[in-house]
Every structure is written in C-alpha cells, then in structure tokens.
Coordinates of C-alpha atoms in Angstrom, one line a residue:
X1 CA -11.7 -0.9 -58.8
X2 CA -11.3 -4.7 -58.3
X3 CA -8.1 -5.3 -57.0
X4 CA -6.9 -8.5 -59.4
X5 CA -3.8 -10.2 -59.5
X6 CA -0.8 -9.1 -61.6
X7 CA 2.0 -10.4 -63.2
X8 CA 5.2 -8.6 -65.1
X9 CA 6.9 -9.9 -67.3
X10 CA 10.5 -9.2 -67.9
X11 CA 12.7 -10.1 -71.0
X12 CA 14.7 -8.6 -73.8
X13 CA 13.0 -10.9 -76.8
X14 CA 9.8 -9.5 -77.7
X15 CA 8.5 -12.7 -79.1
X16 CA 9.0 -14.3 -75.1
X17 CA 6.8 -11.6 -73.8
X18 CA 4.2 -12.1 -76.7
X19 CA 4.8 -16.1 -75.7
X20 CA 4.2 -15.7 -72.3
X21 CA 1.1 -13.5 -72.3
X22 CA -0.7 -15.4 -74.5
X23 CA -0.2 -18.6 -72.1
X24 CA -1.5 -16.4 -69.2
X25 CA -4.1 -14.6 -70.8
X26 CA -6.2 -17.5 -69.8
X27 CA -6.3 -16.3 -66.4
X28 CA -8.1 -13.5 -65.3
X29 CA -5.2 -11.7 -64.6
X30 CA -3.9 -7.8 -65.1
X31 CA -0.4 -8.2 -67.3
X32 CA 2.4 -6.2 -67.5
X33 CA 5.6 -5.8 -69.8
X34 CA 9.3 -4.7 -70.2
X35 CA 12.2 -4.9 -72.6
X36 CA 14.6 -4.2 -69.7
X37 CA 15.0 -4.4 -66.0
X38 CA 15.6 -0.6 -66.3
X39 CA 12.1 -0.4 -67.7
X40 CA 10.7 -3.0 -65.8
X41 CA 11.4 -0.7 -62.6
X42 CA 10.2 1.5 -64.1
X43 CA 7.1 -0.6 -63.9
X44 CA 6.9 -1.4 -60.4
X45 CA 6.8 2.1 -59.6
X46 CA 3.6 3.0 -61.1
X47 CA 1.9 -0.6 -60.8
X48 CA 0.9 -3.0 -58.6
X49 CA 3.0 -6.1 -58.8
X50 CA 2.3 -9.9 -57.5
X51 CA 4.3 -11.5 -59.4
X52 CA 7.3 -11.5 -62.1
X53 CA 8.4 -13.7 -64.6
X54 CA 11.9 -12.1 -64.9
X55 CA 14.9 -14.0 -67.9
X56 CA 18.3 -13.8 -66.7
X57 CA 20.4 -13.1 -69.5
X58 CA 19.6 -9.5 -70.7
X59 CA 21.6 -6.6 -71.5
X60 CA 23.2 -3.9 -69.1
X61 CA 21.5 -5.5 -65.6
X62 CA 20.7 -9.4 -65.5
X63 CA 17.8 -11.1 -64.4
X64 CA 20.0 -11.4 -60.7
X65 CA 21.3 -7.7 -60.8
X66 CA 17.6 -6.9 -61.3
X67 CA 16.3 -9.0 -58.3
X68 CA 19.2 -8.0 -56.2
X69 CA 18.2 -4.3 -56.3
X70 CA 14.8 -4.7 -56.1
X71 CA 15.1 -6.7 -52.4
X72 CA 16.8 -4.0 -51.6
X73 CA 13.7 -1.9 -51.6
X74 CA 11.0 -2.5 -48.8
X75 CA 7.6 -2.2 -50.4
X76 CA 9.1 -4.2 -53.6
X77 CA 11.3 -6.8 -51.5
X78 CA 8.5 -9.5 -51.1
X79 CA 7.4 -9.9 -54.6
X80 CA 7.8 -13.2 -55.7
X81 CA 10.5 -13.7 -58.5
X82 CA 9.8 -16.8 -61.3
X83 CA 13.1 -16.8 -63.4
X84 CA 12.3 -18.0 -66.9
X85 CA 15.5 -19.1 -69.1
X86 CA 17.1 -21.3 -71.2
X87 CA 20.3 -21.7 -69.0
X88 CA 20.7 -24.9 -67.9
X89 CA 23.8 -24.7 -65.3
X90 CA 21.5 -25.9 -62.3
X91 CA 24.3 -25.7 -60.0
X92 CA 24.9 -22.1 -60.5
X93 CA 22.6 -20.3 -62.0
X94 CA 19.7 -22.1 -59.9
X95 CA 21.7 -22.0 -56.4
X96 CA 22.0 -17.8 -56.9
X97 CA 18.8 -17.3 -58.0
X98 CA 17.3 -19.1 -55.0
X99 CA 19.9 -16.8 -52.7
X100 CA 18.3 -13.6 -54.4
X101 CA 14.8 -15.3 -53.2
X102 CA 13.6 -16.8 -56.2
X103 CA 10.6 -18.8 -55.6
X104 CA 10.6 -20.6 -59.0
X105 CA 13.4 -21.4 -62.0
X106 CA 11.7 -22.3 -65.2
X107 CA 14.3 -23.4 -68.1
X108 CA 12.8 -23.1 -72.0
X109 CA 11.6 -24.3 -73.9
X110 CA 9.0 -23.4 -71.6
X111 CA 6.4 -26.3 -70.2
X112 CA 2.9 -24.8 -71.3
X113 CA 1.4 -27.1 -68.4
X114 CA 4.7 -26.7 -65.9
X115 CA 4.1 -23.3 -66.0
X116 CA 0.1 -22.6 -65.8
X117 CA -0.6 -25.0 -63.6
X118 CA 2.4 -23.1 -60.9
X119 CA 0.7 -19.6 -61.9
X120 CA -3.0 -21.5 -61.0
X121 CA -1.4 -22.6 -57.9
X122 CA -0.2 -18.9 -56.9
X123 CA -3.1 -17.3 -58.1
X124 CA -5.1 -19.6 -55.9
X125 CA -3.2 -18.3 -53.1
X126 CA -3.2 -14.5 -53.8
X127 CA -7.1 -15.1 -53.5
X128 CA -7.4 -16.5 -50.5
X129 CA -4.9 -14.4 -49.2
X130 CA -7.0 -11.1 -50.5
X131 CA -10.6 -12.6 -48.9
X132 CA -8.7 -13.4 -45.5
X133 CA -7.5 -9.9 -45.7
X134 CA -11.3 -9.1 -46.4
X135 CA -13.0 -11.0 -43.6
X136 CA -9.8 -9.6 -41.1
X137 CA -11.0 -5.7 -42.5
X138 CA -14.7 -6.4 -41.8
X139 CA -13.6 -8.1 -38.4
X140 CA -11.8 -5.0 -37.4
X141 CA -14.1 -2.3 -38.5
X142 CA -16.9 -4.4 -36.5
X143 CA -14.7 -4.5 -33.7
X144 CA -14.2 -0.9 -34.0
X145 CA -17.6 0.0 -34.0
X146 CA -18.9 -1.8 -31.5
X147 CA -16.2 -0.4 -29.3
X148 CA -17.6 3.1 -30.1
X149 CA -21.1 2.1 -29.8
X150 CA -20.1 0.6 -26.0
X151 CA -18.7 4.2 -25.3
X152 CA -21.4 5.9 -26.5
X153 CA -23.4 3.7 -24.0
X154 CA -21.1 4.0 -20.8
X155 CA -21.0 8.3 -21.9
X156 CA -24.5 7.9 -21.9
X157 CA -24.5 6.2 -18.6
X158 CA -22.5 9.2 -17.2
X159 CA -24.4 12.0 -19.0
X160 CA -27.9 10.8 -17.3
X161 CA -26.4 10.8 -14.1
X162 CA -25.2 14.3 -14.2
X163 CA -28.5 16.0 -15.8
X164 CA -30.4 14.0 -12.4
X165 CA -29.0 16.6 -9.7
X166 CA -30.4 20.1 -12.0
X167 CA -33.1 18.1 -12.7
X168 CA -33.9 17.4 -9.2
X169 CA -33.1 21.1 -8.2
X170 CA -35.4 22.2 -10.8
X171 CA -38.1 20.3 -9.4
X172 CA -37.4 21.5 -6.0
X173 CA -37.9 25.1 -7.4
X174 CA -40.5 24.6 -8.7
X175 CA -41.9 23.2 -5.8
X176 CA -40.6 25.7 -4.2
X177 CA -42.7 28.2 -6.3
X178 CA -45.9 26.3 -6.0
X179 CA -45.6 26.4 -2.5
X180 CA -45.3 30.6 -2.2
X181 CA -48.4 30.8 -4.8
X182 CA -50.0 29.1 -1.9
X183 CA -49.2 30.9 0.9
X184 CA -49.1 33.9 -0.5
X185 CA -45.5 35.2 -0.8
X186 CA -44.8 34.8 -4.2
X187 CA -43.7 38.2 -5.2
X188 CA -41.4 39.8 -8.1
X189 CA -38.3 38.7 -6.3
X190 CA -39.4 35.5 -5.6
X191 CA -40.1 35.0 -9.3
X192 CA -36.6 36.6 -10.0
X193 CA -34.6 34.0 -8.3
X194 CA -36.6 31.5 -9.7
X195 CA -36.2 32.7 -13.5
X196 CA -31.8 33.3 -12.3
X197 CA -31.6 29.5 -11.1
X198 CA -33.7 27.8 -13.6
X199 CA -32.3 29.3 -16.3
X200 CA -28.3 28.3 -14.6
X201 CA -29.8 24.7 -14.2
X202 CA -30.6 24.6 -18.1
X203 CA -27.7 26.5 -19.2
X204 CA -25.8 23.5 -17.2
X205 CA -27.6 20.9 -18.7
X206 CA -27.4 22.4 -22.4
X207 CA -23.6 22.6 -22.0
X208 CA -23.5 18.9 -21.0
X209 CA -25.4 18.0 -23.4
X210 CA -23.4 19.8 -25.8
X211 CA -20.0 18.5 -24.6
X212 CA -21.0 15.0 -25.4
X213 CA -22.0 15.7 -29.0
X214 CA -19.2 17.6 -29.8
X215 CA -17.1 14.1 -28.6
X216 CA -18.9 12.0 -30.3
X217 CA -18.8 13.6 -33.7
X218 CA -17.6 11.5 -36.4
X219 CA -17.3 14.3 -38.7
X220 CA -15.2 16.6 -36.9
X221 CA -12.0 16.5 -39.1
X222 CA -8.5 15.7 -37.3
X223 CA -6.6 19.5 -36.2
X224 CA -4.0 20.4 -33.4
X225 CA -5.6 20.8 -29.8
X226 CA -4.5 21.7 -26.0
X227 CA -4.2 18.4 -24.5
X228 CA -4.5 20.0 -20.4
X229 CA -7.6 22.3 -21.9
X230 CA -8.7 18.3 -23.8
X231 CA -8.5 16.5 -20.3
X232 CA -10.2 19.4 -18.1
X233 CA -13.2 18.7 -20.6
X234 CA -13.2 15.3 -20.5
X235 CA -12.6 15.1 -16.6
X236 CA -15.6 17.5 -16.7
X237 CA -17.8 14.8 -18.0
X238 CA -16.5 12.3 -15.6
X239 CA -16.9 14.5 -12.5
X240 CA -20.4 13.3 -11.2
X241 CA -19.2 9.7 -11.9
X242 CA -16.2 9.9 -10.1
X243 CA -18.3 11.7 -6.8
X244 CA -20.3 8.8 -7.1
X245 CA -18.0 5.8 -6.5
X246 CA -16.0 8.3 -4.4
X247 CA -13.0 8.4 -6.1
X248 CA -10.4 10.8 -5.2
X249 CA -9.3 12.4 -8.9
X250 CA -5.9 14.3 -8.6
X251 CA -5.0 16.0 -11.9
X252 CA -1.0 17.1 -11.9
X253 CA -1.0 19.0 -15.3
X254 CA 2.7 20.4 -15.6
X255 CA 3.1 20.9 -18.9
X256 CA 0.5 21.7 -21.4
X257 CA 1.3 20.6 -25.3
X258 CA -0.2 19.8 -28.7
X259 CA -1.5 17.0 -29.9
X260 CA -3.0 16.5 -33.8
X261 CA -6.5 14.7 -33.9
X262 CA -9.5 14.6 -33.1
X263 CA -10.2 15.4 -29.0
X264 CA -13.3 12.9 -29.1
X265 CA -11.1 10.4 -29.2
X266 CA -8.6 11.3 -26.7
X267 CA -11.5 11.6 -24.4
X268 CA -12.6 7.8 -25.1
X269 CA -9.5 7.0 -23.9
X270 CA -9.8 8.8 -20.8
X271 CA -12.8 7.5 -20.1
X272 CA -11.4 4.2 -20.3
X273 CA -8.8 4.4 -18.2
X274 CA -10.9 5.9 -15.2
X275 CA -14.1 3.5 -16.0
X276 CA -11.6 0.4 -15.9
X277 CA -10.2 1.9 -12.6
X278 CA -13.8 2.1 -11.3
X279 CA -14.7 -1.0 -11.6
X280 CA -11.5 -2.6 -10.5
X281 CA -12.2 0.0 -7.1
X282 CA -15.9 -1.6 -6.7
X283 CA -14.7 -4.9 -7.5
X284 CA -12.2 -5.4 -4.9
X285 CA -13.9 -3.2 -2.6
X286 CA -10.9 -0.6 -2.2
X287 CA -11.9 2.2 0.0
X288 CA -9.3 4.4 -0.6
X289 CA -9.8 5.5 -4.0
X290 CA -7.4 7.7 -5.6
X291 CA -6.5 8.3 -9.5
X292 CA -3.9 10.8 -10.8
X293 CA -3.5 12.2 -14.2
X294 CA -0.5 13.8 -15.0
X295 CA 0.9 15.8 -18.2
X296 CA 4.5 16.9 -18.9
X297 CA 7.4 17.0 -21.2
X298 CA 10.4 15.4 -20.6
X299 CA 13.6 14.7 -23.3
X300 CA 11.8 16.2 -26.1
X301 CA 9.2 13.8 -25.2
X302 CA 5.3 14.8 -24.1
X303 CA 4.0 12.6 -21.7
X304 CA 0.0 11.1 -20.2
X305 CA -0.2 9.2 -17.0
X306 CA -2.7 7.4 -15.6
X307 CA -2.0 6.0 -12.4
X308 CA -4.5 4.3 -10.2
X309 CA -4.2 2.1 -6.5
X310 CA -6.9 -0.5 -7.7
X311 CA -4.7 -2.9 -6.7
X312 CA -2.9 -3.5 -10.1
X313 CA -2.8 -6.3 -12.7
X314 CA -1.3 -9.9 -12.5
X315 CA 2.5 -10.0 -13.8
X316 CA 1.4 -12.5 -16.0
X317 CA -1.4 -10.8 -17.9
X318 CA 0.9 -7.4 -18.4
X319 CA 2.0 -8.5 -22.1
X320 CA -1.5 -9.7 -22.7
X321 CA -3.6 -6.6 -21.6
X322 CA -3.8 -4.9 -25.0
X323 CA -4.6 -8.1 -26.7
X324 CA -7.4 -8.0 -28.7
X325 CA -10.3 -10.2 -27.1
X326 CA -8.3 -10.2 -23.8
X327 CA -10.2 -9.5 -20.4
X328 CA -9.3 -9.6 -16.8
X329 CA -13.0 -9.1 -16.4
X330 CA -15.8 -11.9 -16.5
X331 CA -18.0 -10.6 -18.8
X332 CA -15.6 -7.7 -20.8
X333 CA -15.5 -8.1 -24.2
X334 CA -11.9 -7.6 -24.2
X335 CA -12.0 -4.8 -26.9
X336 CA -11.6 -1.9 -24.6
X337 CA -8.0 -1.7 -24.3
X338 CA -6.6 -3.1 -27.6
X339 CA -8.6 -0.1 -29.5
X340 CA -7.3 2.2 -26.7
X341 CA -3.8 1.1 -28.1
X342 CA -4.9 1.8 -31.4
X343 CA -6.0 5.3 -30.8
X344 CA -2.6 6.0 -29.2
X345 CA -0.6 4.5 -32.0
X346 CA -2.7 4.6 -35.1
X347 CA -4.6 8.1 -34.6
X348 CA -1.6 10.2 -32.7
X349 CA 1.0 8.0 -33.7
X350 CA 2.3 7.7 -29.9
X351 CA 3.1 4.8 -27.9
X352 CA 1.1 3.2 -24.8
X353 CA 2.8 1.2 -22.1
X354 CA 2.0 0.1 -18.2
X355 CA 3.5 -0.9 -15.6
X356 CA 2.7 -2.1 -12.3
X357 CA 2.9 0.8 -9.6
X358 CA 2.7 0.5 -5.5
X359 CA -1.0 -0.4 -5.0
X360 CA -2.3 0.2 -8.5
X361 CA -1.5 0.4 -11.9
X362 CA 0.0 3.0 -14.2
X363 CA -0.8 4.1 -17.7
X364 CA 2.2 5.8 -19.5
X365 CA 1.1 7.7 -23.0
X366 CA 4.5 8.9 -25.1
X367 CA 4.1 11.3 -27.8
X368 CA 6.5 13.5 -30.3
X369 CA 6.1 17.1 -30.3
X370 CA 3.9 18.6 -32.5
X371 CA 5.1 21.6 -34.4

C-alpha cells in the first residue's frame, strides 16, 4: 500500500471539518476526522498521522490540553500541530501554542490561499523526505548485500584452501595405489586402507562443505543456539587459514550461554574479526601472531572478546572504526565493520565496543541473557 501523506482534522463544529476537507481534498492526501480531542486520540492510535489541523476552543480538553498530552507520548510527540481558530489574542493564545510546539496558528475566517499553499509547502516536504528515506533503504540494503556477497567470497577463499590438503592426500593415494598395481603388491589390504582413507578424506570434505552452506543460508529462521558449540564451528572453518599465516589462535571459553539468531551470522562476525587481524599481522609483518577469543558471564552480563597483538588502531580512528565507509585499509571498502556493528546490535540486540590493548586491539561483545 502507498504510503501517502495524512492529515487530521480536529474540531467540535461539524461544518469546520466539512470546510476544511473540502479545501484539502485537492491534494492527494489521506484525511481524517474528530469531534473531540478524546476521539481524535482515538485516531492517532489506529492511523498514521502527518499532520493535524487541531481548533482550540472545544469542550472537556482544548486544543492545548490536547497537544500537551500528545507530546507527551513518543511515537506521537513529533507530529506537527497547525492550530486553526478564530481567537485572536496573539500574545497569548499564539505564545502557548508555539510552547506546546505548534508549527503554525491560522485564525478564521480561514485564508483558502494562506492555508493550501502552507499544506503544499509541507506536503512538498513529507515527499522528499519519504524518497530520501527510499534512496537511504536501497543504499543500506545494497550495502548490506554486498557485505554478504564479500563474505561469501573471503569463506570461499578459506573453504578452497582447506579441501587442497585431502585433495592432495587423495591424489597421493591414489598414486600410491597405482604404484602397487605395478609392482605387484596390491592386495586386499592394500585395497582396504585405500577404501578406509579415501572415504575419511571425502567424509572431511563433505562436512566442510556442508558447514559453509549451513552458514550461509538465508533461510534458516532466527532460534536460540550454544554460542562456545557456535565459535568451535566457526573456528573450525578458519583453522587451515589461521595455520597458514601462522597465527597462534587461543580460545578461553569459560562460560558457555545462549544467544537468539541465526549462527551464520555470528560466524561472519568472527570471521571478520580474525580476517581483519590477519591482514593487519601480514601488513606490518608481526611475527608473533597470537589471537584469543574468550566467552564468559560476568554481572548478569554474557560476554565475546576478541583480542589480537596486530599492533592496534590509531587513538584517533577509535570513534570512527564502525563508521560506515570508514577504512584503515587502502583499498577496504569500509563496510566490514559498520555491518559487524549492526549484527551485534540490530540482529542480537547487544552492544560492540574496542579498546586499545598492549600490542593489539580488543573486541568486546556485551549481551543480555537469554531465557
């Protein structure tokens, strides 16, 4: 359904309302009504609201009573109030209505062309406003995937390194078996340990394979999960990777707890974390390699850390790191970290902070318990 601008319209005379719609019916507008503030709560409850064309003088609550209460309420507060009257003590009535946040005080006899050409005016605005709010959604969502699609491609990256090594001891077996056809000495046994250690090689492969689907499902709906038994699978993935840029991986897992979504994307963060201390390792040439991963609870809190000694990050780039578009890196994209935050706050509804920590960096994850 098109979301179109609305407008309320608030007064005790029924002729006003009939009045006031008929001047704003030339806009392409959704209109609603109410005899009393009472009923033109009522209102706001059920519909959206942009903006209200509220009289002052009614019955039981005023116009200000009525906008009083409504700032008072935080998804109502910001809707612009227009007071239309035919009370003409500026210095009062005007001052308090501008103190409740009116944005507009219209006295009647109403000005036909006063008052359409303010509504065009605001209008005007509420549409720009709605396709910036359009073009930032499409931003995001792009932003979004192409962050996936650039995980996808670094998992990928890790995944064909670790099916080389039992692909390379499969082709040594089978060498291996070629070469006792030929000399004679292929017998049952021979052919039994070949069968045994192919078939481990596969089943090894197959499960990798299988771990990196079951990550990267999009379908897989959100549900409680182990987050020590989440991290061991993840870490399980980034095992060869680590080996090969000979970082030291020391996992501290204290306390085990839950947390509720979907472990893919837990595991994208991880693999963040550890790819961006990889390349801050190769960068900088550190030989001494070390990352620790720790999980606990602590103050009714549960707790992630990811510490590296990569050498840390510049005081002055700390505030900026989750930034969207920001990068330490000369050609990052800058993406990586700010959808990291998002996971941690959007998805599991934690908080992410850092902090710099002897010779690295440290990643601290904060989550509530899960019941």
């Amino acid at each position: 359904m098109e979301n179109r601008f609305s407008i309320l319209i608030i007064d005790d005379v029924e002729e006003n309302i009939y009045s006031l719609k008929l001047l704003i019916e030339e806009f392409d507008v959704d209109i609603y009504s109410a005899l009393s503030a009472s009923e033109g709560i009522s209102v706001l409850t059920k519909h959206p609201v942009d903006l209200i064309l509220c009289d002052i003088q009614m019955p039981d609550i005023d116009g200000f009573q009525f906008a009083e209460y409504i700032k008072g309420i935080e998804n109502l507060k910001n809707i612009p109030i227009i007071f239309v009257t035919g009370i003409y003590d500026k210095d009062s009535y005007q001052q308090r209505g501008y103190d409740l946040g009116a944005i507009e005080y219209i006295t009647k006899p109403i000005d036909d062309v006063l008052l359409t050409s303010k509504l065009k005016v605001y209008i005007d605005l509420f549409n720009k406003n709605k396709e910036t709010k359009e073009s930032l959604e499409l931003a995001n969502k792009l932003v979004v995937h192409n962050t996936k699609m650039a995980s996808i491609g670094e998992m990928i990256g890790v995944i064909s390194h670790q099916l080389k090594q039992p692909l390379n001891v499969l082709s040594l077996y089978c060498e291996d078996i070629k070469y006792s056809y030929d000399y004679g000495d292929l017998d049952k046994e021979t052919i039994d340990d070949f069968s045994v250690n192919t078939k481990k090689q596969i089943h090894h492969m197959k499960d990798t394979i299988d771990g990196f689907l079951g990550f990267f499902n999009p379908n897989k709906p959100k549900e409680n999960f182990s987050v020590i038994e989440s991290l061991k699978d993840s870490l399980a993935l980034m095992h060869s990777h680590l080996d090969k840029n000979k970082v030291i991986l020391h996992e501290k897992f204290e306390d085990d707890f839950l947390l509720n979504g979907i472990t893919m994307e837990l595991s994208q963060v991880v693999m963040n974390f550890i790819t961006n201390s990889i390349q801050a390792f190769n960068e900088r040439e550190i030989e001494q390699r070390n990352i620790e991963i720790r999980c606990y609870s602590e103050n009714g809190k549960n707790y992630i850390t990811f510490t590296d000694d990569a050498g840390g990050i510049k005081e002055d780039n700390l505030e900026k790191i989750f930034d969207p578009y920001f990068t330490t890196k000369s050609e990052g994209s800058g993406i990586g970290l700010y959808m990291v935050k998002l996971v941690i706050t959007k998805t599991f509804g934690g908080k992410l902070s850092l902090e710099n920590f002897e010779k690295g960096v440290r990643f601290i994850l904060e989550f509530d318990k899960v019941d």
